[in-house]
Amino acid sequence: MFLAANHARLVDDLDAPHRDDPPDPARVWAMQMALRVEKTAPPERAALLVAAARSVVLLCLDERSAPGGPWAEAMDAWCDARIRKIARRARGAQWVGAQQVWGVTAESDGQAARAFVPTMVGEVDPRVRKLQIEGTDVEGGLPAEPDDDADTGLTLWVNPTLDMTVGKTAAQVGHAAMLGVALLDVGETQAWFQRGCPLAVCEPSVHRWQELVAQERQSGAVAVRDAGFTEIAPGSMTVVATREGYQRP
């Protein structure tokens, strides 16, 4: 059962110590992500972040990522190291070409993102490497709460006190979606995966954020703490993931 193996990998990742980085930066493992940002039709921020988070978790739960699959070795190496993601901008022919590189594309309300199978930084496919890292920011805000009738397995709450670009936020919500799988048992994960891993990305009030932080790892909540390589201070809590049906304290 491939879902059980993939679920176990993500649950183990929550508390497992990670290997230190190799001396050679080119041998650092990272998951590249492409956010579709067309010049003539800029994406909407909230939907783009939902697509980004879904693309990451759909790749992690994909049958090809399970033991014996073509992506398994890369996924094991990446999860055993520090979890790094690098978000890039893609448009036009570059976006089309990127679809040929191993990975999973997800959409949300007409917006799209693709997560690629992790590689060492020095071995990134040229079709991905040429995508720009700068210029991923887009307009728009995030809802304070998920829709009451939304079909979500997880809600990803972005820290309202941090100033992060869309690219940085995409990496953080992608990590939160991975960690959020630990809030679900295997059967729940199976059902969620079959529905396409629906989720919500929200920006709560500061008061609500403080409530979520207080409930970390309790009542169905888990948090992402950033290593601080870019944009924000090391140890910053960037996103809290909660499961469907989470009750406020």
Short mmCIF file of C-alpha atoms in Angstrom, two decimals:
data_model
loop_
_atom_site.label_atom_id
_atom_site.label_comp_id
_atom_site.label_asym_id
_atom_site.label_seq_id
_atom_site.Cartn_x
_atom_site.Cartn_y
_atom_site.Cartn_z
CA MET A 1 0.00 0.00 0.00
CA PHE A 2 1.95 3.00 -1.27
CA LEU A 3 -0.02 5.55 0.77
CA ALA A 4 0.96 3.88 4.04
CA ALA A 5 4.66 4.03 3.15
CA ASN A 6 4.47 7.66 2.06
CA HIS A 7 2.46 8.57 5.16
CA ALA A 8 5.08 6.92 7.37
CA ARG A 9 7.90 8.86 5.67
CA LEU A 10 6.17 12.19 6.36
CA VAL A 11 5.24 11.29 9.94
CA ASP A 12 8.82 10.21 10.66
CA ASP A 13 10.05 13.51 9.21
CA LEU A 14 8.19 15.49 11.88
CA ASP A 15 10.55 14.56 14.72
CA ALA A 16 13.53 12.90 13.04
CA PRO A 17 16.94 14.65 13.23
CA HIS A 18 18.22 15.67 9.82
CA ARG A 19 21.71 15.26 8.42
CA ASP A 20 23.98 18.28 8.39
CA ASP A 21 24.57 19.97 5.06
CA PRO A 22 27.49 18.64 2.99
CA PRO A 23 30.51 20.95 2.62
CA ASP A 24 29.82 21.32 -1.11
CA PRO A 25 26.70 23.54 -1.62
CA ALA A 26 26.08 21.83 -4.96
CA ARG A 27 25.35 18.59 -3.09
CA VAL A 28 22.61 20.09 -0.90
CA TRP A 29 19.21 18.49 -1.58
CA ALA A 30 16.25 20.74 -2.39
CA MET A 31 12.79 20.54 -3.92
CA GLN A 32 12.34 23.06 -6.70
CA MET A 33 8.89 24.57 -7.21
CA ALA A 34 7.48 26.53 -10.15
CA LEU A 35 4.72 29.08 -9.65
CA ARG A 36 2.87 29.97 -12.84
CA VAL A 37 3.03 33.77 -13.06
CA GLU A 38 1.93 34.92 -16.51
CA LYS A 39 2.67 38.54 -17.36
CA THR A 40 -0.65 39.15 -19.13
CA ALA A 41 -2.78 37.45 -16.46
CA PRO A 42 -1.09 37.69 -13.04
CA PRO A 43 -2.27 35.03 -10.58
CA GLU A 44 -4.30 35.61 -7.45
CA ARG A 45 -2.17 35.20 -4.33
CA ALA A 46 -4.42 32.95 -2.23
CA ALA A 47 -5.22 30.48 -5.01
CA LEU A 48 -1.57 30.35 -6.09
CA LEU A 49 -0.46 29.43 -2.56
CA VAL A 50 -3.13 26.72 -2.33
CA ALA A 51 -1.89 25.27 -5.62
CA ALA A 52 1.71 25.40 -4.38
CA ALA A 53 0.94 23.61 -1.11
CA ARG A 54 -1.13 20.96 -2.87
CA SER A 55 1.56 20.29 -5.47
CA VAL A 56 4.10 19.53 -2.73
CA VAL A 57 1.94 17.15 -0.72
CA LEU A 58 0.55 15.45 -3.84
CA LEU A 59 4.13 14.72 -4.92
CA CYS A 60 5.06 13.42 -1.46
CA LEU A 61 2.06 11.05 -1.44
CA ASP A 62 2.32 10.00 -5.09
CA GLU A 63 2.71 6.29 -5.82
CA ARG A 64 5.98 7.04 -7.65
CA SER A 65 7.43 8.39 -4.37
CA ALA A 66 6.80 5.14 -2.51
CA PRO A 67 9.44 2.41 -2.01
CA GLY A 68 10.15 0.77 -5.35
CA GLY A 69 8.95 3.81 -7.28
CA PRO A 70 11.16 5.90 -9.55
CA TRP A 71 11.11 8.86 -7.15
CA ALA A 72 11.66 6.95 -3.89
CA GLU A 73 15.43 7.28 -3.62
CA ALA A 74 15.33 11.03 -4.19
CA MET A 75 12.48 11.49 -1.70
CA ASP A 76 14.33 9.51 0.97
CA ALA A 77 17.53 11.52 0.48
CA TRP A 78 15.64 14.81 0.62
CA CYS A 79 13.59 13.93 3.71
CA ASP A 80 16.70 12.71 5.52
CA ALA A 81 18.39 16.08 4.96
CA ARG A 82 17.20 19.56 5.89
CA ILE A 83 13.91 20.10 4.08
CA ARG A 84 14.60 22.83 1.53
CA LYS A 85 12.31 24.19 -1.17
CA ILE A 86 13.14 26.80 -3.79
CA ALA A 87 10.23 28.57 -5.50
CA ARG A 88 10.70 29.93 -9.02
CA ARG A 89 8.59 31.84 -11.56
CA ALA A 90 7.46 30.21 -14.80
CA ARG A 91 5.45 31.57 -17.70
CA GLY A 92 4.69 30.81 -21.33
CA ALA A 93 6.95 28.28 -23.00
CA GLN A 94 9.03 27.91 -19.84
CA TRP A 95 5.96 26.71 -17.94
CA VAL A 96 5.12 24.27 -20.74
CA GLY A 97 8.66 22.93 -20.79
CA ALA A 98 8.74 22.51 -17.03
CA GLN A 99 5.83 20.09 -17.25
CA GLN A 100 8.21 17.58 -18.82
CA VAL A 101 10.41 17.45 -15.70
CA TRP A 102 9.49 14.87 -13.06
CA GLY A 103 6.99 16.37 -10.65
CA VAL A 104 3.33 17.09 -9.92
CA THR A 105 1.26 20.10 -10.99
CA ALA A 106 -1.71 21.25 -8.92
CA GLU A 107 -4.33 23.88 -9.70
CA SER A 108 -6.66 26.01 -7.60
CA ASP A 109 -9.25 28.41 -9.01
CA GLY A 110 -7.36 28.68 -12.27
CA GLN A 111 -3.91 29.15 -10.69
CA ALA A 112 -1.18 26.54 -11.00
CA ALA A 113 2.08 25.44 -9.40
CA ARG A 114 4.37 22.47 -9.91
CA ALA A 115 6.57 20.72 -7.36
CA PHE A 116 9.53 18.85 -8.81
CA VAL A 117 11.12 15.67 -7.52
CA PRO A 118 14.00 16.79 -5.24
CA THR A 119 17.56 16.79 -6.54
CA MET A 120 20.92 18.03 -5.40
CA VAL A 121 21.25 21.74 -6.17
CA GLY A 122 24.05 21.06 -8.64
CA GLU A 123 21.89 18.61 -10.59
CA VAL A 124 18.75 20.67 -11.18
CA ASP A 125 17.29 20.06 -14.63
CA PRO A 126 18.23 22.92 -17.01
CA ARG A 127 14.54 23.48 -17.81
CA VAL A 128 14.00 24.28 -14.13
CA ARG A 129 17.33 25.95 -13.39
CA LYS A 130 16.65 28.68 -15.95
CA LEU A 131 13.42 29.72 -14.20
CA GLN A 132 13.85 32.93 -12.25
CA ILE A 133 13.77 32.88 -8.46
CA GLU A 134 13.06 36.62 -8.29
CA GLY A 135 9.75 38.07 -9.39
CA THR A 136 7.42 35.56 -7.77
CA ASP A 137 5.50 38.16 -5.76
CA VAL A 138 1.89 38.79 -6.77
CA GLU A 139 -0.95 40.96 -5.54
CA GLY A 140 -3.80 39.97 -3.28
CA GLY A 141 -4.39 38.93 0.30
CA LEU A 142 -5.36 35.77 2.13
CA PRO A 143 -8.68 35.01 3.81
CA ALA A 144 -8.75 35.16 7.60
CA GLU A 145 -10.71 31.89 7.82
CA PRO A 146 -11.50 29.01 5.44
CA ASP A 147 -14.95 28.99 3.88
CA ASP A 148 -17.50 27.27 6.09
CA ASP A 149 -18.46 24.89 3.29
CA ALA A 150 -14.94 24.36 1.96
CA ASP A 151 -13.83 20.78 1.33
CA THR A 152 -10.51 20.95 3.18
CA GLY A 153 -8.45 18.31 4.93
CA LEU A 154 -5.99 20.86 6.30
CA THR A 155 -5.91 24.60 6.92
CA LEU A 156 -2.50 26.30 6.69
CA TRP A 157 -2.33 29.46 8.80
CA VAL A 158 0.38 31.94 7.72
CA ASN A 159 2.04 34.06 10.41
CA PRO A 160 0.51 37.56 10.04
CA THR A 161 3.51 39.24 11.69
CA LEU A 162 6.07 38.16 9.07
CA ASP A 163 6.77 39.88 5.75
CA MET A 164 7.37 37.07 3.26
CA THR A 165 7.31 37.09 -0.53
CA VAL A 166 4.93 34.76 -2.31
CA GLY A 167 7.87 32.52 -3.23
CA LYS A 168 8.96 32.23 0.38
CA THR A 169 5.39 31.69 1.56
CA ALA A 170 4.86 29.01 -1.09
CA ALA A 171 7.82 27.05 0.29
CA GLN A 172 6.49 27.43 3.83
CA VAL A 173 2.94 26.30 3.09
CA GLY A 174 4.35 23.40 1.10
CA HIS A 175 6.29 22.29 4.17
CA ALA A 176 3.24 22.81 6.38
CA ALA A 177 1.16 20.57 4.11
CA MET A 178 3.80 17.85 4.47
CA LEU A 179 3.88 18.11 8.25
CA GLY A 180 0.10 18.31 8.37
CA VAL A 181 -0.12 14.76 7.06
CA ALA A 182 1.05 13.67 10.52
CA LEU A 183 -2.27 14.98 11.87
CA LEU A 184 -4.12 12.40 9.77
CA ASP A 185 -4.09 8.63 10.12
CA VAL A 186 -3.42 6.44 7.08
CA GLY A 187 -7.10 5.98 6.26
CA GLU A 188 -7.76 9.71 6.46
CA THR A 189 -4.71 10.41 4.33
CA GLN A 190 -5.90 7.92 1.72
CA ALA A 191 -9.33 9.58 1.49
CA TRP A 192 -7.76 13.05 1.39
CA PHE A 193 -5.31 12.05 -1.34
CA GLN A 194 -8.10 10.57 -3.45
CA ARG A 195 -9.87 13.97 -3.24
CA GLY A 196 -6.76 15.74 -4.51
CA CYS A 197 -5.52 16.95 -1.10
CA PRO A 198 -7.90 19.94 -0.78
CA LEU A 199 -6.69 22.55 1.70
CA ALA A 200 -7.02 26.21 2.63
CA VAL A 201 -4.33 28.86 3.13
CA CYS A 202 -5.35 31.65 5.53
CA GLU A 203 -3.81 34.61 7.31
CA PRO A 204 -5.39 34.87 10.78
CA SER A 205 -5.57 37.91 13.01
CA VAL A 206 -2.63 38.36 15.40
CA HIS A 207 -4.86 37.24 18.28
CA ARG A 208 -5.93 34.10 16.42
CA TRP A 209 -2.33 33.40 15.49
CA GLN A 210 -1.36 33.55 19.17
CA GLU A 211 -4.10 31.02 19.92
CA LEU A 212 -2.75 28.70 17.23
CA VAL A 213 0.81 28.99 18.51
CA ALA A 214 -0.36 28.15 22.03
CA GLN A 215 -2.04 25.02 20.72
CA GLU A 216 0.91 23.77 18.67
CA ARG A 217 1.06 19.98 18.61
CA GLN A 218 -2.22 19.88 20.52
CA SER A 219 -5.80 19.60 19.32
CA GLY A 220 -4.62 18.78 15.81
CA ALA A 221 -2.00 21.47 15.12
CA VAL A 222 1.63 21.40 13.95
CA ALA A 223 4.00 24.27 13.11
CA VAL A 224 6.76 25.03 10.62
CA ARG A 225 9.90 26.71 11.96
CA ASP A 226 12.15 28.17 9.30
CA ALA A 227 15.89 27.60 9.21
CA GLY A 228 16.38 31.27 8.37
CA PHE A 229 18.39 30.91 5.16
CA THR A 230 16.36 33.62 3.40
CA GLU A 231 14.12 36.58 4.30
CA ILE A 232 13.35 35.82 7.96
CA ALA A 233 15.17 35.06 11.21
CA PRO A 234 16.16 31.46 12.08
CA GLY A 235 13.56 29.68 14.17
CA SER A 236 10.67 31.88 13.02
CA MET A 237 7.33 30.07 13.18
CA THR A 238 5.93 30.66 9.72
CA VAL A 239 2.86 28.46 9.33
CA VAL A 240 0.63 26.39 11.59
CA ALA A 241 -1.29 23.51 10.01
CA THR A 242 -4.56 22.30 11.51
CA ARG A 243 -6.79 19.49 10.41
CA GLU A 244 -10.39 19.75 9.30
CA GLY A 245 -12.69 20.12 12.29
CA TYR A 246 -10.07 21.90 14.43
CA GLN A 247 -11.74 23.59 17.37
CA ARG A 248 -10.55 26.93 18.71
CA PRO A 249 -9.42 26.85 22.34
#
